[in-house]
mmCIF file of N, CA and C in Angstrom:
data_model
loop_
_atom_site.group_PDB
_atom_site.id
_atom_site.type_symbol
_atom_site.label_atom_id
_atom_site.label_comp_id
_atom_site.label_asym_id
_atom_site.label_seq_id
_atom_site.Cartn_x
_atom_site.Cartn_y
_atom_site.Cartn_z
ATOM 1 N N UNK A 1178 -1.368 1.351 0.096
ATOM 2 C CA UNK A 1178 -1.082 2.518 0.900
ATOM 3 C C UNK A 1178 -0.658 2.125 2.312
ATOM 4 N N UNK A 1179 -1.597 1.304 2.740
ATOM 5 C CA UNK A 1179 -0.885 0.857 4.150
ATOM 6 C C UNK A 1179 0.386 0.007 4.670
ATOM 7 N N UNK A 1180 0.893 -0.713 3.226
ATOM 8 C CA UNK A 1180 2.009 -1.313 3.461
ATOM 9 C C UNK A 1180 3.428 -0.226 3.182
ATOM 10 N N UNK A 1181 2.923 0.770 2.596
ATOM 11 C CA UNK A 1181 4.007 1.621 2.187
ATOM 12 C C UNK A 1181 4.208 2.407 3.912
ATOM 13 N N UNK A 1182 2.844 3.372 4.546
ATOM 14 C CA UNK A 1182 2.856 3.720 5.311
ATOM 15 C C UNK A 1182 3.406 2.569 6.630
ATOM 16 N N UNK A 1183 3.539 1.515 6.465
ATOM 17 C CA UNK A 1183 4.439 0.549 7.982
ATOM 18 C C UNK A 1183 5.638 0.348 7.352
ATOM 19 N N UNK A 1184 6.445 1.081 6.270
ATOM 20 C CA UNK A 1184 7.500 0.693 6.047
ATOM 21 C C UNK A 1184 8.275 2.047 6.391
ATOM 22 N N UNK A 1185 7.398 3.062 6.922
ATOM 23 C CA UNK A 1185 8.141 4.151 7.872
ATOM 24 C C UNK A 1185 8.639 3.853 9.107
ATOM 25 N N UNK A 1186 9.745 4.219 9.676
ATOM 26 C CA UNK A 1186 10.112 4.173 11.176
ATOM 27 C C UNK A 1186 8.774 4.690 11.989
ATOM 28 N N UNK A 1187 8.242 6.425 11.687
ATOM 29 C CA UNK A 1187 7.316 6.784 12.905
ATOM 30 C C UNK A 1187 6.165 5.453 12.796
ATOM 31 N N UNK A 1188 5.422 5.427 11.906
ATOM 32 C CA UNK A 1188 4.497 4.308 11.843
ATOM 33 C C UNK A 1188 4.565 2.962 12.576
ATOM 34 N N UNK A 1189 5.582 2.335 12.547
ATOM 35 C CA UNK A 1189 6.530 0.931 12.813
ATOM 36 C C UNK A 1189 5.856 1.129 14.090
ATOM 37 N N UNK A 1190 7.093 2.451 15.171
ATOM 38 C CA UNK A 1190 7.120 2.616 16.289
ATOM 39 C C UNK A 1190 6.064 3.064 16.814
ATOM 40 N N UNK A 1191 4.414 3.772 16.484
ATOM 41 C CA UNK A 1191 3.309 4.214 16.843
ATOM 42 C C UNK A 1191 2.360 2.862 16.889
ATOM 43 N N UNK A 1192 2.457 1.827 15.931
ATOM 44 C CA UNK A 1192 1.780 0.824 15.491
ATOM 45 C C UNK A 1192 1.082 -0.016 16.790
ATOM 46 N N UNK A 1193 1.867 -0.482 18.018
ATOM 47 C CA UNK A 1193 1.204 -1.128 18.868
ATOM 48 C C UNK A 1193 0.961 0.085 20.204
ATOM 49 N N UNK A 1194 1.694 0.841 19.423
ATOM 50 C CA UNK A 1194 1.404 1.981 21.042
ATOM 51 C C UNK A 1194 0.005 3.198 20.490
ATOM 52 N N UNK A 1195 -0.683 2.448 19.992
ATOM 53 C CA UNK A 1195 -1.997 3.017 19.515
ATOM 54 C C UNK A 1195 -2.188 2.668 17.929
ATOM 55 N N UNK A 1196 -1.870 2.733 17.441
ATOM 56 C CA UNK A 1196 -2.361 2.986 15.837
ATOM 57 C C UNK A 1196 -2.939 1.722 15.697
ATOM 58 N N UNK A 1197 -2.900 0.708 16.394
ATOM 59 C CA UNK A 1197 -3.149 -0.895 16.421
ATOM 60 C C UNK A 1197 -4.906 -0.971 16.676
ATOM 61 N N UNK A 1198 -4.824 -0.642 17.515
ATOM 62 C CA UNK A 1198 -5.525 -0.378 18.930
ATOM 63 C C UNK A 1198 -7.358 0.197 18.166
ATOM 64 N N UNK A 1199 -6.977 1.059 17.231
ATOM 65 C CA UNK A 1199 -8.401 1.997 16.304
ATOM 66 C C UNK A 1199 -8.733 0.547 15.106
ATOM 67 N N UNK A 1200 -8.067 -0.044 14.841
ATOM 68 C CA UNK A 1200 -8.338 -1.475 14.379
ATOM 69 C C UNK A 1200 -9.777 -1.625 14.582
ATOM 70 N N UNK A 1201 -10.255 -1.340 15.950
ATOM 71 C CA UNK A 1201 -11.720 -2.093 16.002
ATOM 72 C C UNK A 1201 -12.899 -1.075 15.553
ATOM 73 N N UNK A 1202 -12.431 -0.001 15.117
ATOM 74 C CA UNK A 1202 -13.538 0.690 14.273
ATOM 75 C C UNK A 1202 -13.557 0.366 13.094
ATOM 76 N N UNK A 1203 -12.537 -0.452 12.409
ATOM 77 C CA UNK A 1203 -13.046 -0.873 11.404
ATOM 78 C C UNK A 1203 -13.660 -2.296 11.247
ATOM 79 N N UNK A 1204 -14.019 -2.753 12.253
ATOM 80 C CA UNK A 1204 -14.586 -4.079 12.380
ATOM 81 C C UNK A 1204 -13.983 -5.313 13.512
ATOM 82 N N UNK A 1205 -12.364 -4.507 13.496
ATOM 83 C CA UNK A 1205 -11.806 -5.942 14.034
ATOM 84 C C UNK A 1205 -12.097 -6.310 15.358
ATOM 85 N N UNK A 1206 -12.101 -7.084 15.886
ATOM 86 C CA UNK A 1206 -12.930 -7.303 17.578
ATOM 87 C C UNK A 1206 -11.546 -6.838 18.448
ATOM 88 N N UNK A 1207 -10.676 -6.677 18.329
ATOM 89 C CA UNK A 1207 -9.752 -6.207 19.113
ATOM 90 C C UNK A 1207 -8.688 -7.353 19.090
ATOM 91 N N UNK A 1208 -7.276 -6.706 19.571
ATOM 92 C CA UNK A 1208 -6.580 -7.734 19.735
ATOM 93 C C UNK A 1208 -6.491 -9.085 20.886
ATOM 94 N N UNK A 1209 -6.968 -8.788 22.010
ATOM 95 C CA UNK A 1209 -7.405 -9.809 22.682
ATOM 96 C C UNK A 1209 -8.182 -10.867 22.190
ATOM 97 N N UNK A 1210 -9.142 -10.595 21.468
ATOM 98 C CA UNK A 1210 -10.269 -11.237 21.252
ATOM 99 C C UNK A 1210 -9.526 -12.054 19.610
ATOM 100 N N UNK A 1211 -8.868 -10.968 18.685
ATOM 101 C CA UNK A 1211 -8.572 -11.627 17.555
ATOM 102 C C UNK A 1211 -7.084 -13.399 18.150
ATOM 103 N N UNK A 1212 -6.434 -12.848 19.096
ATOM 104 C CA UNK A 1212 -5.849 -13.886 19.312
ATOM 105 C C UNK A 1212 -6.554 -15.024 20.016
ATOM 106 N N UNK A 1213 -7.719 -15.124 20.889
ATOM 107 C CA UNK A 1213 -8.146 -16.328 21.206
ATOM 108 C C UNK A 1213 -8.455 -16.968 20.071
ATOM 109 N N UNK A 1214 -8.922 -16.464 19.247
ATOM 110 C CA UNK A 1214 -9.649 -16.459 17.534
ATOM 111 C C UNK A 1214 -8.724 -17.866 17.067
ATOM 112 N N UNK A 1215 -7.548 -16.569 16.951
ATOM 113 C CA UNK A 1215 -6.151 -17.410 16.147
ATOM 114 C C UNK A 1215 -5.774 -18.818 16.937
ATOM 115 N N UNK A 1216 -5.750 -18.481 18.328
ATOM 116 C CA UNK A 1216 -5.139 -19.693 18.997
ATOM 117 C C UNK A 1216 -6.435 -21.045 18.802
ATOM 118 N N UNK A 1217 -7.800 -20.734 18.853
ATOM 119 C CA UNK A 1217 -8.689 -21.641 18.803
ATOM 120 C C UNK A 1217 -8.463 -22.525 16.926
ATOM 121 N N UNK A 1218 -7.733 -21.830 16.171
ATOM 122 C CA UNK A 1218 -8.090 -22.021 14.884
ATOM 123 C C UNK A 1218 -6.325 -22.918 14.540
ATOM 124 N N UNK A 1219 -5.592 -22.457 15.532
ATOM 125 C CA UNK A 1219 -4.228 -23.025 15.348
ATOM 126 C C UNK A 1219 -3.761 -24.532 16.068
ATOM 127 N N UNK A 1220 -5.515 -24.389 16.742
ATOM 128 C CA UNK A 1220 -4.984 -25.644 17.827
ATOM 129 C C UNK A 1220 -4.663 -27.132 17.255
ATOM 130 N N UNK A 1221 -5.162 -27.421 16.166
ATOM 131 C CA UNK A 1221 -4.678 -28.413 15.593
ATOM 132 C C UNK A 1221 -3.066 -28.991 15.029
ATOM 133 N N UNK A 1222 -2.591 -27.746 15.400
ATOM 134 C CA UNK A 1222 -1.077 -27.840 15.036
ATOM 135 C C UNK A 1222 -0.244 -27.577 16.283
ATOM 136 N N UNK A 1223 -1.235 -27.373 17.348
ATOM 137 C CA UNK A 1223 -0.171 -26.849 18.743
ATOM 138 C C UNK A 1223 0.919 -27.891 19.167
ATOM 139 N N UNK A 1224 2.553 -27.606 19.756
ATOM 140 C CA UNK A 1224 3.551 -28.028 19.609
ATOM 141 C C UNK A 1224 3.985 -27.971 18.481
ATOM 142 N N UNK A 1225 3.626 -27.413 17.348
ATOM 143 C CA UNK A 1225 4.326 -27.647 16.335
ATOM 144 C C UNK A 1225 5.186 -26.131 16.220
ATOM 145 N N UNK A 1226 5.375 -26.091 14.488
ATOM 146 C CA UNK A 1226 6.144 -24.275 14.302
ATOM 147 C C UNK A 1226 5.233 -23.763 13.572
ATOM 148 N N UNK A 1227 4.751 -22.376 13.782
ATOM 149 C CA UNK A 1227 3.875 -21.542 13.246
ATOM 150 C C UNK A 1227 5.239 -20.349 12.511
ATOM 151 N N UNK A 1228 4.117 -19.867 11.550
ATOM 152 C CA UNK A 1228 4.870 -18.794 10.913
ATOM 153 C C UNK A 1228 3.705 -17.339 11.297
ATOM 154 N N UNK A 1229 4.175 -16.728 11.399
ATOM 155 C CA UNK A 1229 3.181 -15.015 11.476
ATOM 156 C C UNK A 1229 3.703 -13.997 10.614
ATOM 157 N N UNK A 1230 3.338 -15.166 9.219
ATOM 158 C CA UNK A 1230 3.256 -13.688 8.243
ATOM 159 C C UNK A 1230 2.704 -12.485 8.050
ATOM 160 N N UNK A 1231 3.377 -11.544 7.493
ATOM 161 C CA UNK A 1231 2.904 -9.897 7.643
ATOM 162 C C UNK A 1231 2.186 -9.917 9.268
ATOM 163 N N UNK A 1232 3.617 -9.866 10.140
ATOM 164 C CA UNK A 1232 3.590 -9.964 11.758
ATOM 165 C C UNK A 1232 3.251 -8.586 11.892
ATOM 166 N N UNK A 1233 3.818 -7.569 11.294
ATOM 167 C CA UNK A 1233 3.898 -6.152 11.453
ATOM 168 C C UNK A 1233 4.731 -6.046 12.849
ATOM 169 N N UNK A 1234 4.558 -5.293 14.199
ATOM 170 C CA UNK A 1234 5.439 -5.574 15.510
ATOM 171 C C UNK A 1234 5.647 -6.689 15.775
ATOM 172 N N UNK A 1235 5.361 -7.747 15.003
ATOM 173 C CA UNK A 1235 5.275 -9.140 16.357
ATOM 174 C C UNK A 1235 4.212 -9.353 17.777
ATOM 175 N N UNK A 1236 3.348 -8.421 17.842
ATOM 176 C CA UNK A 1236 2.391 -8.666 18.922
ATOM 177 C C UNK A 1236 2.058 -10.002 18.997
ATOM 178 N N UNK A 1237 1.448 -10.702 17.959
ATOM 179 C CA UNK A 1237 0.908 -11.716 18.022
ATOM 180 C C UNK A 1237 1.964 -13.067 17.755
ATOM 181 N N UNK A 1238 2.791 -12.338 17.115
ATOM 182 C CA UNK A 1238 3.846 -13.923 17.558
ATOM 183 C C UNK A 1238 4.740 -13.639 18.788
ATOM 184 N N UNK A 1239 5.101 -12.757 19.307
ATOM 185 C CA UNK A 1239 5.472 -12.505 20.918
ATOM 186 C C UNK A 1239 4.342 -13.400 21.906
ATOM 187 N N UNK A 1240 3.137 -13.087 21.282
ATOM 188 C CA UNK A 1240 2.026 -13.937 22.142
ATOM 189 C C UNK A 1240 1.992 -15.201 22.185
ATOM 190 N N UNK A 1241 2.204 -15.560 21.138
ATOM 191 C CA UNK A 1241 1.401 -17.502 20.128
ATOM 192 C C UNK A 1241 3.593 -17.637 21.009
ATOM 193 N N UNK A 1242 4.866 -16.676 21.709
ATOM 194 C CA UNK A 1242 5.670 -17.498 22.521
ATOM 195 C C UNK A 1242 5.671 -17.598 23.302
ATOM 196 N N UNK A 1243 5.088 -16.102 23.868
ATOM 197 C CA UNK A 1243 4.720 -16.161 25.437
ATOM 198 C C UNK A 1243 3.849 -17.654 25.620
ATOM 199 N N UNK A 1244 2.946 -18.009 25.373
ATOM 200 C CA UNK A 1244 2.174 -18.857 25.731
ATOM 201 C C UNK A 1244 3.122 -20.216 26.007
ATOM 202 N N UNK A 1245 3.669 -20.285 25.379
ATOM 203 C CA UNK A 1245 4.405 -22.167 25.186
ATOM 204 C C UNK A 1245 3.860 -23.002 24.270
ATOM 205 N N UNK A 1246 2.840 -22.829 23.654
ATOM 206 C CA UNK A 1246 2.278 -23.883 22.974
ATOM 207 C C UNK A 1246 2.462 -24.696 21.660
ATOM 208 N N UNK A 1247 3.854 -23.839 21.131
ATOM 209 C CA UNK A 1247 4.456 -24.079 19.599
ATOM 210 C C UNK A 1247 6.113 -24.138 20.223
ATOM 211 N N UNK A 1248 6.832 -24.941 19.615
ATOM 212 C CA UNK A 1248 8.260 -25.326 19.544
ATOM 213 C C UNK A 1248 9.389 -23.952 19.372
ATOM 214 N N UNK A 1249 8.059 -23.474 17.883
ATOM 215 C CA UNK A 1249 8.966 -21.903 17.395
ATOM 216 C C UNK A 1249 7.825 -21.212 16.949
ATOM 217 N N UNK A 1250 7.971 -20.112 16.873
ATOM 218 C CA UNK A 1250 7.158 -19.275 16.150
ATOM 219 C C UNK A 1250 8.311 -18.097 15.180
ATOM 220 N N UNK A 1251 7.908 -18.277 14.142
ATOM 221 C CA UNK A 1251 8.720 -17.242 12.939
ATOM 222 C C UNK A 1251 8.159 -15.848 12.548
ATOM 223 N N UNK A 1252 8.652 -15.243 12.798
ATOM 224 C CA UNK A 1252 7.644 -13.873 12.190
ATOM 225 C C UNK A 1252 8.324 -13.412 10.921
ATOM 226 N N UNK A 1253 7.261 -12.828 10.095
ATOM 227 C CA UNK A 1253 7.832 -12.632 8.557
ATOM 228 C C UNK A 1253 7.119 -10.946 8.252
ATOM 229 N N UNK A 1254 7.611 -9.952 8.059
ATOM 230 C CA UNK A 1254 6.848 -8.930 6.936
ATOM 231 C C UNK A 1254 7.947 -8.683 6.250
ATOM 232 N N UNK A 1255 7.070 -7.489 5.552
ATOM 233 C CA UNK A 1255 6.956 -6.904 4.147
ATOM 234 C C UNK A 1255 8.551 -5.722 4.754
ATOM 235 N N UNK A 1256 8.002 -5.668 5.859
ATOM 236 C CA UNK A 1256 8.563 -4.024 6.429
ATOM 237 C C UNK A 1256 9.546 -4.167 7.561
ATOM 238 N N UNK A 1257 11.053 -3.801 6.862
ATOM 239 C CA UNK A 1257 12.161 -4.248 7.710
ATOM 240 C C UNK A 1257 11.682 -3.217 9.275
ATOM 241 N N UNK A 1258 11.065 -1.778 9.053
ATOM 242 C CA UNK A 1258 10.727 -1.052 10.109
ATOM 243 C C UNK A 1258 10.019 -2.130 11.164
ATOM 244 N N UNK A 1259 8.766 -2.535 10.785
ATOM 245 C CA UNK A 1259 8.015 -3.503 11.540
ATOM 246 C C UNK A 1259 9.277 -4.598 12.363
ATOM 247 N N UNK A 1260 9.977 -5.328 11.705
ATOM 248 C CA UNK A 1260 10.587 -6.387 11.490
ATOM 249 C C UNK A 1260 11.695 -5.560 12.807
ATOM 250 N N UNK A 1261 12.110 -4.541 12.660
ATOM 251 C CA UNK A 1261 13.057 -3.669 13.804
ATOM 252 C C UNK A 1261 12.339 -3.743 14.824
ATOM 253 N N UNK A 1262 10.784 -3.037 15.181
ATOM 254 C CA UNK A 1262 10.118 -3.006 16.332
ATOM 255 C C UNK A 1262 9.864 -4.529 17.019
ATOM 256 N N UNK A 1263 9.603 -5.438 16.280
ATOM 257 C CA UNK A 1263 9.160 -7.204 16.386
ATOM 258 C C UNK A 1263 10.654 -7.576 17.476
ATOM 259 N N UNK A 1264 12.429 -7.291 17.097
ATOM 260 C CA UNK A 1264 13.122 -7.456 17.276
ATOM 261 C C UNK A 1264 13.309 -6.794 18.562
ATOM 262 N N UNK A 1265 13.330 -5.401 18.722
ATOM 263 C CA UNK A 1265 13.174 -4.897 19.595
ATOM 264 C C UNK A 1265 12.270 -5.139 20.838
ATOM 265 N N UNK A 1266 10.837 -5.409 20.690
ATOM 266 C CA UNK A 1266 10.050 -5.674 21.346
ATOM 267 C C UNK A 1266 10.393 -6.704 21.678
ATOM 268 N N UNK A 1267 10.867 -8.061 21.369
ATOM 269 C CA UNK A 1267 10.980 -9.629 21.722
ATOM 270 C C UNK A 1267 12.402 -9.136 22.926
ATOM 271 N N UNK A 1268 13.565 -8.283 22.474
ATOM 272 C CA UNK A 1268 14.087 -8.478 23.917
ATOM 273 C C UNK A 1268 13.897 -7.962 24.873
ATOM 274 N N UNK A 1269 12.717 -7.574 25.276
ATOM 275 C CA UNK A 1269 11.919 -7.478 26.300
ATOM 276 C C UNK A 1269 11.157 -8.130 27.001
ATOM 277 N N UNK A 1270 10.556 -9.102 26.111
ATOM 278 C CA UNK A 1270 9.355 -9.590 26.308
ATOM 279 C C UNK A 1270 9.820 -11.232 26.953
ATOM 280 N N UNK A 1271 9.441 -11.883 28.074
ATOM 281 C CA UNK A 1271 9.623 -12.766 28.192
ATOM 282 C C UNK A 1271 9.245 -14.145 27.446
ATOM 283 N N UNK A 1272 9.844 -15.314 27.099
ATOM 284 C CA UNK A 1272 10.014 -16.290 26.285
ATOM 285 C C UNK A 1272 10.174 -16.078 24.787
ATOM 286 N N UNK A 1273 10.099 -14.691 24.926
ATOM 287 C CA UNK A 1273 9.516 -13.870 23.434
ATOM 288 C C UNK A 1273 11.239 -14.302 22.048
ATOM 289 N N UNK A 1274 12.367 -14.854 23.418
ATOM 290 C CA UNK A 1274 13.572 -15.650 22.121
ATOM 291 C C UNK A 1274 12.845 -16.645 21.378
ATOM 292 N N UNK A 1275 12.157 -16.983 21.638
ATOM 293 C CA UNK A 1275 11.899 -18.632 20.783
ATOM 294 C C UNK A 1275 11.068 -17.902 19.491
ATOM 295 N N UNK A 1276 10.701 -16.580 19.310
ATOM 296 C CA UNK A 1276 10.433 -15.562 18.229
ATOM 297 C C UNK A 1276 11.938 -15.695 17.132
ATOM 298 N N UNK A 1277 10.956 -16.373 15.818
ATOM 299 C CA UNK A 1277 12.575 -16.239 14.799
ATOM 300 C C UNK A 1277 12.492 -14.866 13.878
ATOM 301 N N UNK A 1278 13.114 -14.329 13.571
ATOM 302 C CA UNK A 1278 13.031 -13.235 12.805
ATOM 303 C C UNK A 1278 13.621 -13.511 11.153
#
């Protein structure tokens, strides 16, 4: 159900501008907290290329470029909608080109 529902445009485009965000009522510690997570667990590969499958917006691989710490970062979903907002969002976002789509 939820992969069908992010393969809508409204969904795509609501996804980091809240719909993300209620994540932590179902357990998740938030997105701040889930990326130190990721970056502490990725550090064995830092400078290298990461992939961020089922990226959904790209939040977190916009982040893992913002930072510098990987060569490339690739983002991959399910949902060309997602995959539009990820695109969109990166030319905004500073260093956020070194994001492959």
């Amino acid at each position: 159900m939820v992969i069908l529902l992010t393969r809508t445009s409204v969904v795509s485009f609501l996804y980091e501008r809240g719909w993300r965000q209620n994540f932590i009522f179902g357990g998740f510690p938030g997105p701040g907290k889930e990326f130190e997570m990721a970056k502490k667990y990725l550090k064995p590969v830092l400078g290298g290329n990461i992939v961020d499958a089922s990226c959904g917006s790209g939040l977190f691989s916009r982040l893992f470029a913002k930072i510098g710490l990987f060569s490339q970062v690739v983002a991959l979903d399910y949902s060309e909608n997602m995959l539009r907002q990820c695109y969109e969002k990166r030319k905004t976002s500073p260093k956020s080109t070194k994001v492959q789509l």
